[in-house]
PDB file of C-alpha atoms in Angstrom:
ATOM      1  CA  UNK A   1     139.244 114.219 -57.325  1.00  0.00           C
ATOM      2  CA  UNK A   2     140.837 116.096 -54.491  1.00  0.00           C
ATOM      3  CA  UNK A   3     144.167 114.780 -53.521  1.00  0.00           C
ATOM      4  CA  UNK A   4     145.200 114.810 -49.720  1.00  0.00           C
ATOM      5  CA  UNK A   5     148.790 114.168 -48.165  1.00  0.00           C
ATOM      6  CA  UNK A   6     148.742 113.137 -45.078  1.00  0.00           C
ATOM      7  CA  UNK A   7     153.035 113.946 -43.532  1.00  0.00           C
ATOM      8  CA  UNK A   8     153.776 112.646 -39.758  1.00  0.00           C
ATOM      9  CA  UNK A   9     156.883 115.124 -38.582  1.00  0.00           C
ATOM     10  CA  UNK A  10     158.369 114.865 -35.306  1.00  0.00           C
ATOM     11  CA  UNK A  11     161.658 116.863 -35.398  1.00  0.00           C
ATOM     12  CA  UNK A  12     162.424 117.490 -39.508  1.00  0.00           C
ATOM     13  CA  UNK A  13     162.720 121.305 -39.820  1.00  0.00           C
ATOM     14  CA  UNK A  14     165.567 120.394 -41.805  1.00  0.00           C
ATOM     15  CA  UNK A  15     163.632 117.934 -43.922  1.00  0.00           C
ATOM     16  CA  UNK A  16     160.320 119.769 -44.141  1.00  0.00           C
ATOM     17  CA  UNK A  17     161.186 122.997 -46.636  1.00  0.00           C
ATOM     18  CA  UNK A  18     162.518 120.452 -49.146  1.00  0.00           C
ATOM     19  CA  UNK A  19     159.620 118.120 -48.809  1.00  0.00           C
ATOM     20  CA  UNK A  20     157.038 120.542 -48.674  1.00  0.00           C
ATOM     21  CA  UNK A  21     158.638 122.578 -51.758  1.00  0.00           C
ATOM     22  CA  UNK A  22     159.223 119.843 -54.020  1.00  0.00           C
ATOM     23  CA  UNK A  23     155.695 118.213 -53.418  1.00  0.00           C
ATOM     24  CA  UNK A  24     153.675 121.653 -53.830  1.00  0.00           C
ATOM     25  CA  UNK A  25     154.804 122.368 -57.097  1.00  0.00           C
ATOM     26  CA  UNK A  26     154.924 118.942 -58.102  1.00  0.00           C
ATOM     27  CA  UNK A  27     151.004 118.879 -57.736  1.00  0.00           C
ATOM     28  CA  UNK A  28     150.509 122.276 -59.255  1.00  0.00           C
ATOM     29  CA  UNK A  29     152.208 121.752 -61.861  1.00  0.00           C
ATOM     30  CA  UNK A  30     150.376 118.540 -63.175  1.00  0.00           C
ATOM     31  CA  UNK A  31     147.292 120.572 -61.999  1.00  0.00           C
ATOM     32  CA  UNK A  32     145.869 118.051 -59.188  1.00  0.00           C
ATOM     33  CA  UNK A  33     143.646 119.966 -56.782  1.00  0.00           C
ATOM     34  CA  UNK A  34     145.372 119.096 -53.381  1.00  0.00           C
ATOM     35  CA  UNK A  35     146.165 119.801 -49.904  1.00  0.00           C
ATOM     36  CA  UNK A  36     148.946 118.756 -47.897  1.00  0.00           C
ATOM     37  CA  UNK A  37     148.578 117.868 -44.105  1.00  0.00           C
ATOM     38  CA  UNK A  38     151.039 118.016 -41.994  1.00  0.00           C
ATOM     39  CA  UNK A  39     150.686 116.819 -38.378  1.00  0.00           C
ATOM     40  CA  UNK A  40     153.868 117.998 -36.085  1.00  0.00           C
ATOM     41  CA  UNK A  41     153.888 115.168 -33.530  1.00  0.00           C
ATOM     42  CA  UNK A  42     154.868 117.648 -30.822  1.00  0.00           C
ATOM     43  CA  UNK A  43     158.086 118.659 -31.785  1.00  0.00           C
ATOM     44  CA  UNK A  44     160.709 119.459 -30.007  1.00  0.00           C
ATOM     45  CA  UNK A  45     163.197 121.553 -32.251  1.00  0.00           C
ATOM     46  CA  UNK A  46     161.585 124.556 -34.547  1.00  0.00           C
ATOM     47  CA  UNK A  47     159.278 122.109 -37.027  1.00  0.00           C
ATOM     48  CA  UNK A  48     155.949 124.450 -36.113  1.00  0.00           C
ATOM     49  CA  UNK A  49     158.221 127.622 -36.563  1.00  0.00           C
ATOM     50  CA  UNK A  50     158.505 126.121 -40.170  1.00  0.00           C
ATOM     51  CA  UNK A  51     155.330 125.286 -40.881  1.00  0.00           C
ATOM     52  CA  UNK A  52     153.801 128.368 -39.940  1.00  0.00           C
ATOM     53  CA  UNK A  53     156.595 130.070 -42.384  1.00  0.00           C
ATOM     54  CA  UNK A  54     156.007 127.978 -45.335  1.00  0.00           C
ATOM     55  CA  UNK A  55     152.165 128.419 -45.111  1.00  0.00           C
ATOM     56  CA  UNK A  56     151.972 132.145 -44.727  1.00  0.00           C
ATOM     57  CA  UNK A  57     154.772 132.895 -47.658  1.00  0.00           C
ATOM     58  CA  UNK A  58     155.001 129.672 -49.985  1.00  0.00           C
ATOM     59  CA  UNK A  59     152.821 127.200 -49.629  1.00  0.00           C
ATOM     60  CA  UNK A  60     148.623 128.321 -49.648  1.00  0.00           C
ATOM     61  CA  UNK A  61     147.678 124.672 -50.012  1.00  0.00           C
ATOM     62  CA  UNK A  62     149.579 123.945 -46.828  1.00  0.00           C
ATOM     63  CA  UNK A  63     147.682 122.618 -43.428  1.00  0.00           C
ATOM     64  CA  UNK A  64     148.879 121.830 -40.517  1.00  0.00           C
ATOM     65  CA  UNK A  65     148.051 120.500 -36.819  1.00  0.00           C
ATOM     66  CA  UNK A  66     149.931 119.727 -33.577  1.00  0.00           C
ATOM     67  CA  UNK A  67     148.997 116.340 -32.137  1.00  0.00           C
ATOM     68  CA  UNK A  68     149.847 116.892 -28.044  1.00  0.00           C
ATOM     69  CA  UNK A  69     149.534 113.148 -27.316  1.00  0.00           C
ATOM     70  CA  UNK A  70     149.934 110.756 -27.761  1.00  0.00           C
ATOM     71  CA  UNK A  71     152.541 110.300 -29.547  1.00  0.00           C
ATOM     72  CA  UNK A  72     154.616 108.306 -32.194  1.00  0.00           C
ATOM     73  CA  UNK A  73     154.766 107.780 -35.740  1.00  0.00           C
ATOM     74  CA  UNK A  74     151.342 106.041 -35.782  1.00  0.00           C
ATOM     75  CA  UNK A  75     149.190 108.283 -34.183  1.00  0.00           C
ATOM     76  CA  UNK A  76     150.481 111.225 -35.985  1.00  0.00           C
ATOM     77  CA  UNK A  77     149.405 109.723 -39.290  1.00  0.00           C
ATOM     78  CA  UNK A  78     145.817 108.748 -37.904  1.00  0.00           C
ATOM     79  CA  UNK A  79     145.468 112.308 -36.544  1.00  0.00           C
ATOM     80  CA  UNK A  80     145.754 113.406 -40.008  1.00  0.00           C
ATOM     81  CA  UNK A  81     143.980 111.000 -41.019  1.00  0.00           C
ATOM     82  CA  UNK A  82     140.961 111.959 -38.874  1.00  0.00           C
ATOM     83  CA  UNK A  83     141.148 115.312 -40.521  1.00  0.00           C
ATOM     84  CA  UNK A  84     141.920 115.356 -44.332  1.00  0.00           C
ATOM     85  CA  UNK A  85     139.448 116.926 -46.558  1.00  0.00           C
ATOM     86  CA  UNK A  86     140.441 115.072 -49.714  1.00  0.00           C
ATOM     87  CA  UNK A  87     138.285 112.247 -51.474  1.00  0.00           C
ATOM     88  CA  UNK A  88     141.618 110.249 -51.487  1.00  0.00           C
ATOM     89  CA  UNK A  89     144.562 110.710 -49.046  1.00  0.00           C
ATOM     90  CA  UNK A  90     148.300 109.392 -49.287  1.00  0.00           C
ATOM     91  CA  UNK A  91     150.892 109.088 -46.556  1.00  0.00           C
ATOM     92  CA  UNK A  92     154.201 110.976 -47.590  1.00  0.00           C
ATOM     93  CA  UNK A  93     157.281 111.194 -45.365  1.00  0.00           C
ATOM     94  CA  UNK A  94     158.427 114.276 -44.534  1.00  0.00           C
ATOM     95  CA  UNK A  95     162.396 113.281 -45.579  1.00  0.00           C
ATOM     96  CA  UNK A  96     161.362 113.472 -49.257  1.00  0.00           C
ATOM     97  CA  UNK A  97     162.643 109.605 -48.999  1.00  0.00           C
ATOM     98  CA  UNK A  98     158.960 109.599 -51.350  1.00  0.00           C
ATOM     99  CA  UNK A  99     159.139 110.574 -54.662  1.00  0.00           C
ATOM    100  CA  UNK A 100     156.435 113.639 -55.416  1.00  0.00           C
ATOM    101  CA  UNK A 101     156.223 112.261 -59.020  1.00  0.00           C
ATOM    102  CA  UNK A 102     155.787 108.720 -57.560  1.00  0.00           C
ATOM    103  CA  UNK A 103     152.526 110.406 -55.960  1.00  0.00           C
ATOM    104  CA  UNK A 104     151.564 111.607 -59.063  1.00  0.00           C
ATOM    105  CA  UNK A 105     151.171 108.501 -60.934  1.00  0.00           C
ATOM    106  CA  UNK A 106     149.274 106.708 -58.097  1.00  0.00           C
ATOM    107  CA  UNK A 107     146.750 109.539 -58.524  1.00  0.00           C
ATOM    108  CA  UNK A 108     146.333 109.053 -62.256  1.00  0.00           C
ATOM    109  CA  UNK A 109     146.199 105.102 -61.738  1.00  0.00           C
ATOM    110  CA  UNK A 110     143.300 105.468 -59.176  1.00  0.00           C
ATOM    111  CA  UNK A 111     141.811 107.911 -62.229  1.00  0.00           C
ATOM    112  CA  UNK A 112     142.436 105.545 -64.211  1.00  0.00           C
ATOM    113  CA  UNK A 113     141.114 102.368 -62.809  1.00  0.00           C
ATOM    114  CA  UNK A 114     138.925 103.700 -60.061  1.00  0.00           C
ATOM    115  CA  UNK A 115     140.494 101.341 -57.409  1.00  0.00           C
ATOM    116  CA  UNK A 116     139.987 101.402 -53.733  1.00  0.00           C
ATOM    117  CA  UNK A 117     143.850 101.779 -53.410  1.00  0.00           C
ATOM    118  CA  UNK A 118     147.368 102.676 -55.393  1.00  0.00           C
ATOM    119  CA  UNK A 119     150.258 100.494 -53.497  1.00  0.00           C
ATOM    120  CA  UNK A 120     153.575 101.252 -54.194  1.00  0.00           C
ATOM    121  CA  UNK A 121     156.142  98.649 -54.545  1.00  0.00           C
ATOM    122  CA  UNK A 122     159.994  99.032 -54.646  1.00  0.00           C
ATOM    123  CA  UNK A 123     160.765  95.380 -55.396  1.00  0.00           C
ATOM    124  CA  UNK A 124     159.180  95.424 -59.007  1.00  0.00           C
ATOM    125  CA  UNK A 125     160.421  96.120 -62.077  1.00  0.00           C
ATOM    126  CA  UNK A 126     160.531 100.077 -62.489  1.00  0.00           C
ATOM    127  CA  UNK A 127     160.819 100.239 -58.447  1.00  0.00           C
ATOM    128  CA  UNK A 128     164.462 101.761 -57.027  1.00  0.00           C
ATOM    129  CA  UNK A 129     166.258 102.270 -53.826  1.00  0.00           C
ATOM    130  CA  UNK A 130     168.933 104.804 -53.373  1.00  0.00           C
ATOM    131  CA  UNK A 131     171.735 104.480 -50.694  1.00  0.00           C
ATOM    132  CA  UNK A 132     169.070 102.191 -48.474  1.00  0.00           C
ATOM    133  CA  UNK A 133     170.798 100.703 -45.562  1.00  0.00           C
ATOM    134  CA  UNK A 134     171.853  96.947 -46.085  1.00  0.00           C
ATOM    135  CA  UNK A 135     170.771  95.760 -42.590  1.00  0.00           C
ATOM    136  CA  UNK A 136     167.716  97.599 -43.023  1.00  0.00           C
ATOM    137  CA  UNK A 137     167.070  96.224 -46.402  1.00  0.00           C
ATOM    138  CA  UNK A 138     167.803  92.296 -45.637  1.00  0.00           C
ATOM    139  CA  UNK A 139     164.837  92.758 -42.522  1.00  0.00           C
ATOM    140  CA  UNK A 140     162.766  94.275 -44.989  1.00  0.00           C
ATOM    141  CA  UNK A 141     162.581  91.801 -47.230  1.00  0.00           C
ATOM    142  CA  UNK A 142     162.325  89.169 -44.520  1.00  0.00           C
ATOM    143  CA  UNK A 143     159.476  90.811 -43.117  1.00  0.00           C
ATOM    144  CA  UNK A 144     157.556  91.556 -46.405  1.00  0.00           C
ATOM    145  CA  UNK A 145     158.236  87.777 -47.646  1.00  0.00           C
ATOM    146  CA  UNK A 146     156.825  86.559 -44.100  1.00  0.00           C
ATOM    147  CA  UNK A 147     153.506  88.704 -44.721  1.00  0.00           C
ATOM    148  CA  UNK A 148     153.078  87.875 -48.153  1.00  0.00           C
ATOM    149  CA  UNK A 149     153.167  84.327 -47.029  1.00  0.00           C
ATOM    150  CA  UNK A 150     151.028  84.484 -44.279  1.00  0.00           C
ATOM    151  CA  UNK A 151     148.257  86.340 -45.820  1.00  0.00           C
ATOM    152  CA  UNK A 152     148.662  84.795 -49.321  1.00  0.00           C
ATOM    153  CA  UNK A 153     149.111  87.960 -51.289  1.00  0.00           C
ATOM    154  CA  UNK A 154     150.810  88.557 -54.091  1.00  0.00           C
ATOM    155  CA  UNK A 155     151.859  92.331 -52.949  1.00  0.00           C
ATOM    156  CA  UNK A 156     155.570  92.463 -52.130  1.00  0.00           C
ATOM    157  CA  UNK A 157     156.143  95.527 -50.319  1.00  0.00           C
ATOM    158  CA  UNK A 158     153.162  95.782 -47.691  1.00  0.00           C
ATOM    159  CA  UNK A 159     155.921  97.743 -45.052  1.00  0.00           C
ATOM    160  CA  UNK A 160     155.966 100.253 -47.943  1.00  0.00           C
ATOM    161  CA  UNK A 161     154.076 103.785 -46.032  1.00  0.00           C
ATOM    162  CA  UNK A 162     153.969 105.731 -49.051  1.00  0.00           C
ATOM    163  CA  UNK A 163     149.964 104.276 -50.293  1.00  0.00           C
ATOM    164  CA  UNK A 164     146.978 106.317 -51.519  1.00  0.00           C
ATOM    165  CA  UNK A 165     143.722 105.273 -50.736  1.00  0.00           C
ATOM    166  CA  UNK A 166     140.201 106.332 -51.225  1.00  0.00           C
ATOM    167  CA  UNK A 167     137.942 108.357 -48.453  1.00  0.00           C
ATOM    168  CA  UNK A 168     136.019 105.432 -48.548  1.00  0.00           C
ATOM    169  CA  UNK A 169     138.397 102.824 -48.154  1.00  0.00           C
ATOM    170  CA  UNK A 170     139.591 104.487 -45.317  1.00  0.00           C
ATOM    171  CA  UNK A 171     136.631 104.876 -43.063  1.00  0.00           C
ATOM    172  CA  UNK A 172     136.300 101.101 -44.335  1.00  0.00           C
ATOM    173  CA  UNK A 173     139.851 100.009 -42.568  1.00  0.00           C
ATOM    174  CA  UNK A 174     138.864 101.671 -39.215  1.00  0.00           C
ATOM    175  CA  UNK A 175     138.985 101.885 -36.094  1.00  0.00           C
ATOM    176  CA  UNK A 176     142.595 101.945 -36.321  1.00  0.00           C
ATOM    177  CA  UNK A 177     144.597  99.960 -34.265  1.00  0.00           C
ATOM    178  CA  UNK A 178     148.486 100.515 -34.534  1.00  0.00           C
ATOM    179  CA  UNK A 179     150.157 103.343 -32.866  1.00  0.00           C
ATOM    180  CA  UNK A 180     153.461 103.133 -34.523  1.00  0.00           C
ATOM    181  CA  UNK A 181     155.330 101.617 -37.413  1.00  0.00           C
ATOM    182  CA  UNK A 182     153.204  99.077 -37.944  1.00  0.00           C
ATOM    183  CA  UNK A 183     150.262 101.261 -39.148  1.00  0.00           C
ATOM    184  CA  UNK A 184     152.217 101.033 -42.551  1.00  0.00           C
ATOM    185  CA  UNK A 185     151.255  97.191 -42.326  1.00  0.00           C
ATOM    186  CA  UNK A 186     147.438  97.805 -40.822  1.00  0.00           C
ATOM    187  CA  UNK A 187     145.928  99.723 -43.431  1.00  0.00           C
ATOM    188  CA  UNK A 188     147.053  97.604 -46.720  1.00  0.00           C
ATOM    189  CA  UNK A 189     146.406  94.478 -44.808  1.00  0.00           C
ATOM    190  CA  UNK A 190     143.220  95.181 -44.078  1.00  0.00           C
ATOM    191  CA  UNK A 191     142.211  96.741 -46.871  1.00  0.00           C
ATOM    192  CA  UNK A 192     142.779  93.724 -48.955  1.00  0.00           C
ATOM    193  CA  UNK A 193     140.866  91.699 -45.852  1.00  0.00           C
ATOM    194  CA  UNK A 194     138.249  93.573 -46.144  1.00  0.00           C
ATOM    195  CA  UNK A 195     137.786  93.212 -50.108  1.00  0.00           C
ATOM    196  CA  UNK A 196     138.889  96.751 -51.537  1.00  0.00           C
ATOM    197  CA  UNK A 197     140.558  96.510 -54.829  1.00  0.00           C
ATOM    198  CA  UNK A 198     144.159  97.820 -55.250  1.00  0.00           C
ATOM    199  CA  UNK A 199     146.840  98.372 -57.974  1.00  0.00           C
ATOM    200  CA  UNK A 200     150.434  98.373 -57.684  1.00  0.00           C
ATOM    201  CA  UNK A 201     152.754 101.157 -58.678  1.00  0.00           C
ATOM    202  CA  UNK A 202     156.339 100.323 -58.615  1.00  0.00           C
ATOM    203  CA  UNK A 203     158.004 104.123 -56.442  1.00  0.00           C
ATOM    204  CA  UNK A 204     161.130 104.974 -55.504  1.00  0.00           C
ATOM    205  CA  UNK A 205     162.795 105.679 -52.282  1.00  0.00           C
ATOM    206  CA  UNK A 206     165.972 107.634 -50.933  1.00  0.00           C
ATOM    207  CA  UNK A 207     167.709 107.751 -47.898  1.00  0.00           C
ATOM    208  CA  UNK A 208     166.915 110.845 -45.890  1.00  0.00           C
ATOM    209  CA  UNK A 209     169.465 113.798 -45.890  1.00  0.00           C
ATOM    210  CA  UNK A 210     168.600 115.576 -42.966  1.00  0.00           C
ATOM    211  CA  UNK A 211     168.134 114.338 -39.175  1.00  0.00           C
ATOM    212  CA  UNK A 212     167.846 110.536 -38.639  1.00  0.00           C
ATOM    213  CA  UNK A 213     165.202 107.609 -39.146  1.00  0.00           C
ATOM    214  CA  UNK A 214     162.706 107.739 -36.330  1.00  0.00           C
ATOM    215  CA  UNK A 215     161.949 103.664 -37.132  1.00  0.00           C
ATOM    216  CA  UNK A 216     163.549 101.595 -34.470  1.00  0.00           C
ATOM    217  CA  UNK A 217     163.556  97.930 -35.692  1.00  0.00           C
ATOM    218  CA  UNK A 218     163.822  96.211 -32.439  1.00  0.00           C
ATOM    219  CA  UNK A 219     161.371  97.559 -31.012  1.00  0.00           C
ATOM    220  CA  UNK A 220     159.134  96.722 -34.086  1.00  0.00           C
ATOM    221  CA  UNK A 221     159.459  93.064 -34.074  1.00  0.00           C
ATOM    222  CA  UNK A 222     156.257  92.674 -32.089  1.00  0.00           C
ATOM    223  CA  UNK A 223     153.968  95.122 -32.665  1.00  0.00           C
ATOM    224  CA  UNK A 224     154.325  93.762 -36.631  1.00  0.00           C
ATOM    225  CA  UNK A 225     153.592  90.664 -35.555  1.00  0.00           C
ATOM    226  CA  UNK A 226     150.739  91.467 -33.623  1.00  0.00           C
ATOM    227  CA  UNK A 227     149.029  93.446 -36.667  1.00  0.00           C
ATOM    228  CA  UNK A 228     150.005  90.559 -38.884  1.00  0.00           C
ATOM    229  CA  UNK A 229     147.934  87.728 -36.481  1.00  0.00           C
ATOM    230  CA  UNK A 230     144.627  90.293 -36.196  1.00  0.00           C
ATOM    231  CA  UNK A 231     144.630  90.599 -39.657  1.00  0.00           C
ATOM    232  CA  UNK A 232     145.176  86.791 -40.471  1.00  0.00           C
ATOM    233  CA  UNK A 233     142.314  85.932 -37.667  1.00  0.00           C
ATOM    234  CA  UNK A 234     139.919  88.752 -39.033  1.00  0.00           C
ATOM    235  CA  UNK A 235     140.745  87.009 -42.517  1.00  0.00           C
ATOM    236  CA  UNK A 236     139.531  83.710 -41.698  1.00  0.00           C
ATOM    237  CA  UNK A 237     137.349  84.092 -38.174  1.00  0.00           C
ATOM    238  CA  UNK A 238     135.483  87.401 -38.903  1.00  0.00           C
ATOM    239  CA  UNK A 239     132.448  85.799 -41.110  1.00  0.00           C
ATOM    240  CA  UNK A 240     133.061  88.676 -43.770  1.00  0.00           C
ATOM    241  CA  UNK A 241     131.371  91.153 -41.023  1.00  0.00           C
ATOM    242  CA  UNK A 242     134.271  93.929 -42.404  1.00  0.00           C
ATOM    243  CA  UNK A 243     134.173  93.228 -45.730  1.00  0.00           C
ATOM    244  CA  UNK A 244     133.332  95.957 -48.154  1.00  0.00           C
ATOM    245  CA  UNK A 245     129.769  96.465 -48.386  1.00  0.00           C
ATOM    246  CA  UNK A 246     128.630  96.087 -52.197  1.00  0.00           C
ATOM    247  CA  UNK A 247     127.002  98.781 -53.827  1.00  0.00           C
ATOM    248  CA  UNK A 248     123.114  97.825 -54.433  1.00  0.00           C
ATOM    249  CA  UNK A 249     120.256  99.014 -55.979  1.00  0.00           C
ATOM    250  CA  UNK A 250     117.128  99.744 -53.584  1.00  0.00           C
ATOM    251  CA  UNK A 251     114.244  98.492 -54.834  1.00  0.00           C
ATOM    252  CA  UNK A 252     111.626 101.335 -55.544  1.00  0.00           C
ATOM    253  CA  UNK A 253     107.794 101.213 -54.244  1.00  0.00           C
ATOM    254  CA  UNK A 254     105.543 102.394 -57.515  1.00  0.00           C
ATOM    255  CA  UNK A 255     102.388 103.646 -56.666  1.00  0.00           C
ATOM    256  CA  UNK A 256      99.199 102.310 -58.266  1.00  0.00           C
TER     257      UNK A 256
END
């Protein structure tokens, strides 16, 4: 099963020759056919410059696109996401604040138990956060308790990017909706919605060295909340015309 990583980078030619590093020889040396996508979300510093580097001299499993607009956090992922070639596809962050060998064991669990999708969870036992901002942390926790209410789910860390899903269970979520943040919310919720099977991996995450968080939490608030209410209506207004189409047998015509 061909592994792709899908990594939004707007600005993170610090970030990137760590990320990109660290991941590649993760997956080669567990052996997991790959490729890692990068979509530079029209940078403005030397991100390309890097890229184009790390490709030609280090990295042969490395692809990359410029997405010229729009922009923002969401739409770079979906323009990767438009273009993997991978039968499943994960979205990494280019800070390395995603652990490669986290990635790792989500591909062996979807191996493993041939699920739709591998969630990862940092609030279960096994999960860790290193130097995560407190403010940051208390709103996370609000917000993930809020959605696990409101959809009645048992999953804990749905604001969690850092998923791998199936080829097929993503053509299944579109068309995609969210242009920022709050794609990380779209694409479990509906997922689950739409009756794909998942399994929960607790992962790890770390503060970013290099350059600063492109999440702005005020300006969040809504679009969340707006994901959170199509999801909920499509769960109980929608008549199952989403759901995951079951896989059945056609009947075959025997000639007499």
């Amino acid at each position: 099963m061909k592994l792709s990583v899908v990594i939004p980078a707007y600005n993170e030619e610090e970030s990137l020759p760590p990320t990109l590093r660290a991941l590649y020889q993760t997956l080669a040396k567990h052996g997991i056919p790959h490729e890692i996508c990068v979509t530079n979300d029209n940078s403005k510093d030397g991100t390309l410059q890097v890229l184009q580097q790390l490709a030609a001299t280090e990295i042969p499993t490395l692809v990359y696109y410029t997405n010229h607009g729009p922009n923002g956090f969401g739409y770079a992922v979906r323009y990767g996401l438009e273009r993997f070639s991978g039968d499943c596809v994960a979205v990494f962050m280019a800070d390395l604040s995603d652990d490669p060998e986290d990635l790792v064991k989500y591909y062996y669990k979807m191996l493993e138990t041939n699920v739709d999708a591998v969630f990862g969870s940092r609030w279960v036992k096994g999960g860790k956060v290193i130097d995560y901002p407190p403010l940051k942390k208390f709103i996370n926790r609000i917000a993930n308790f809020i959605v696990k209410m409101v959809m009645g789910i048992n999953y804990n860390d749905t604001t969690n990017a850092f998923k791998l899903y199936k080829r097929e269970t993503i053509e299944g979520v579109k068309p995609f909706l969210a242009p920022h943040f709050n794609l990380t919310v779209e694409l479990p919720l509906k997922a689950i919605v739409r009756g794909y099977s998942y399994a929960v991996v607790p992962n790890s995450w770390t503060n970013r060295k290099y350059g600063e968080s492109k999440l702005k939490i005020k300006e969040m608030g809504s679009r969340y909340f707006f994901i959170l209410m199509y999801c909920l209506i499509e769960k109980y207004f929608s008549r199952g015309d989403f759901r995951k189409k079951s896989a059945t047998v056609t009947p075959q015509t025997v000639s007499r």
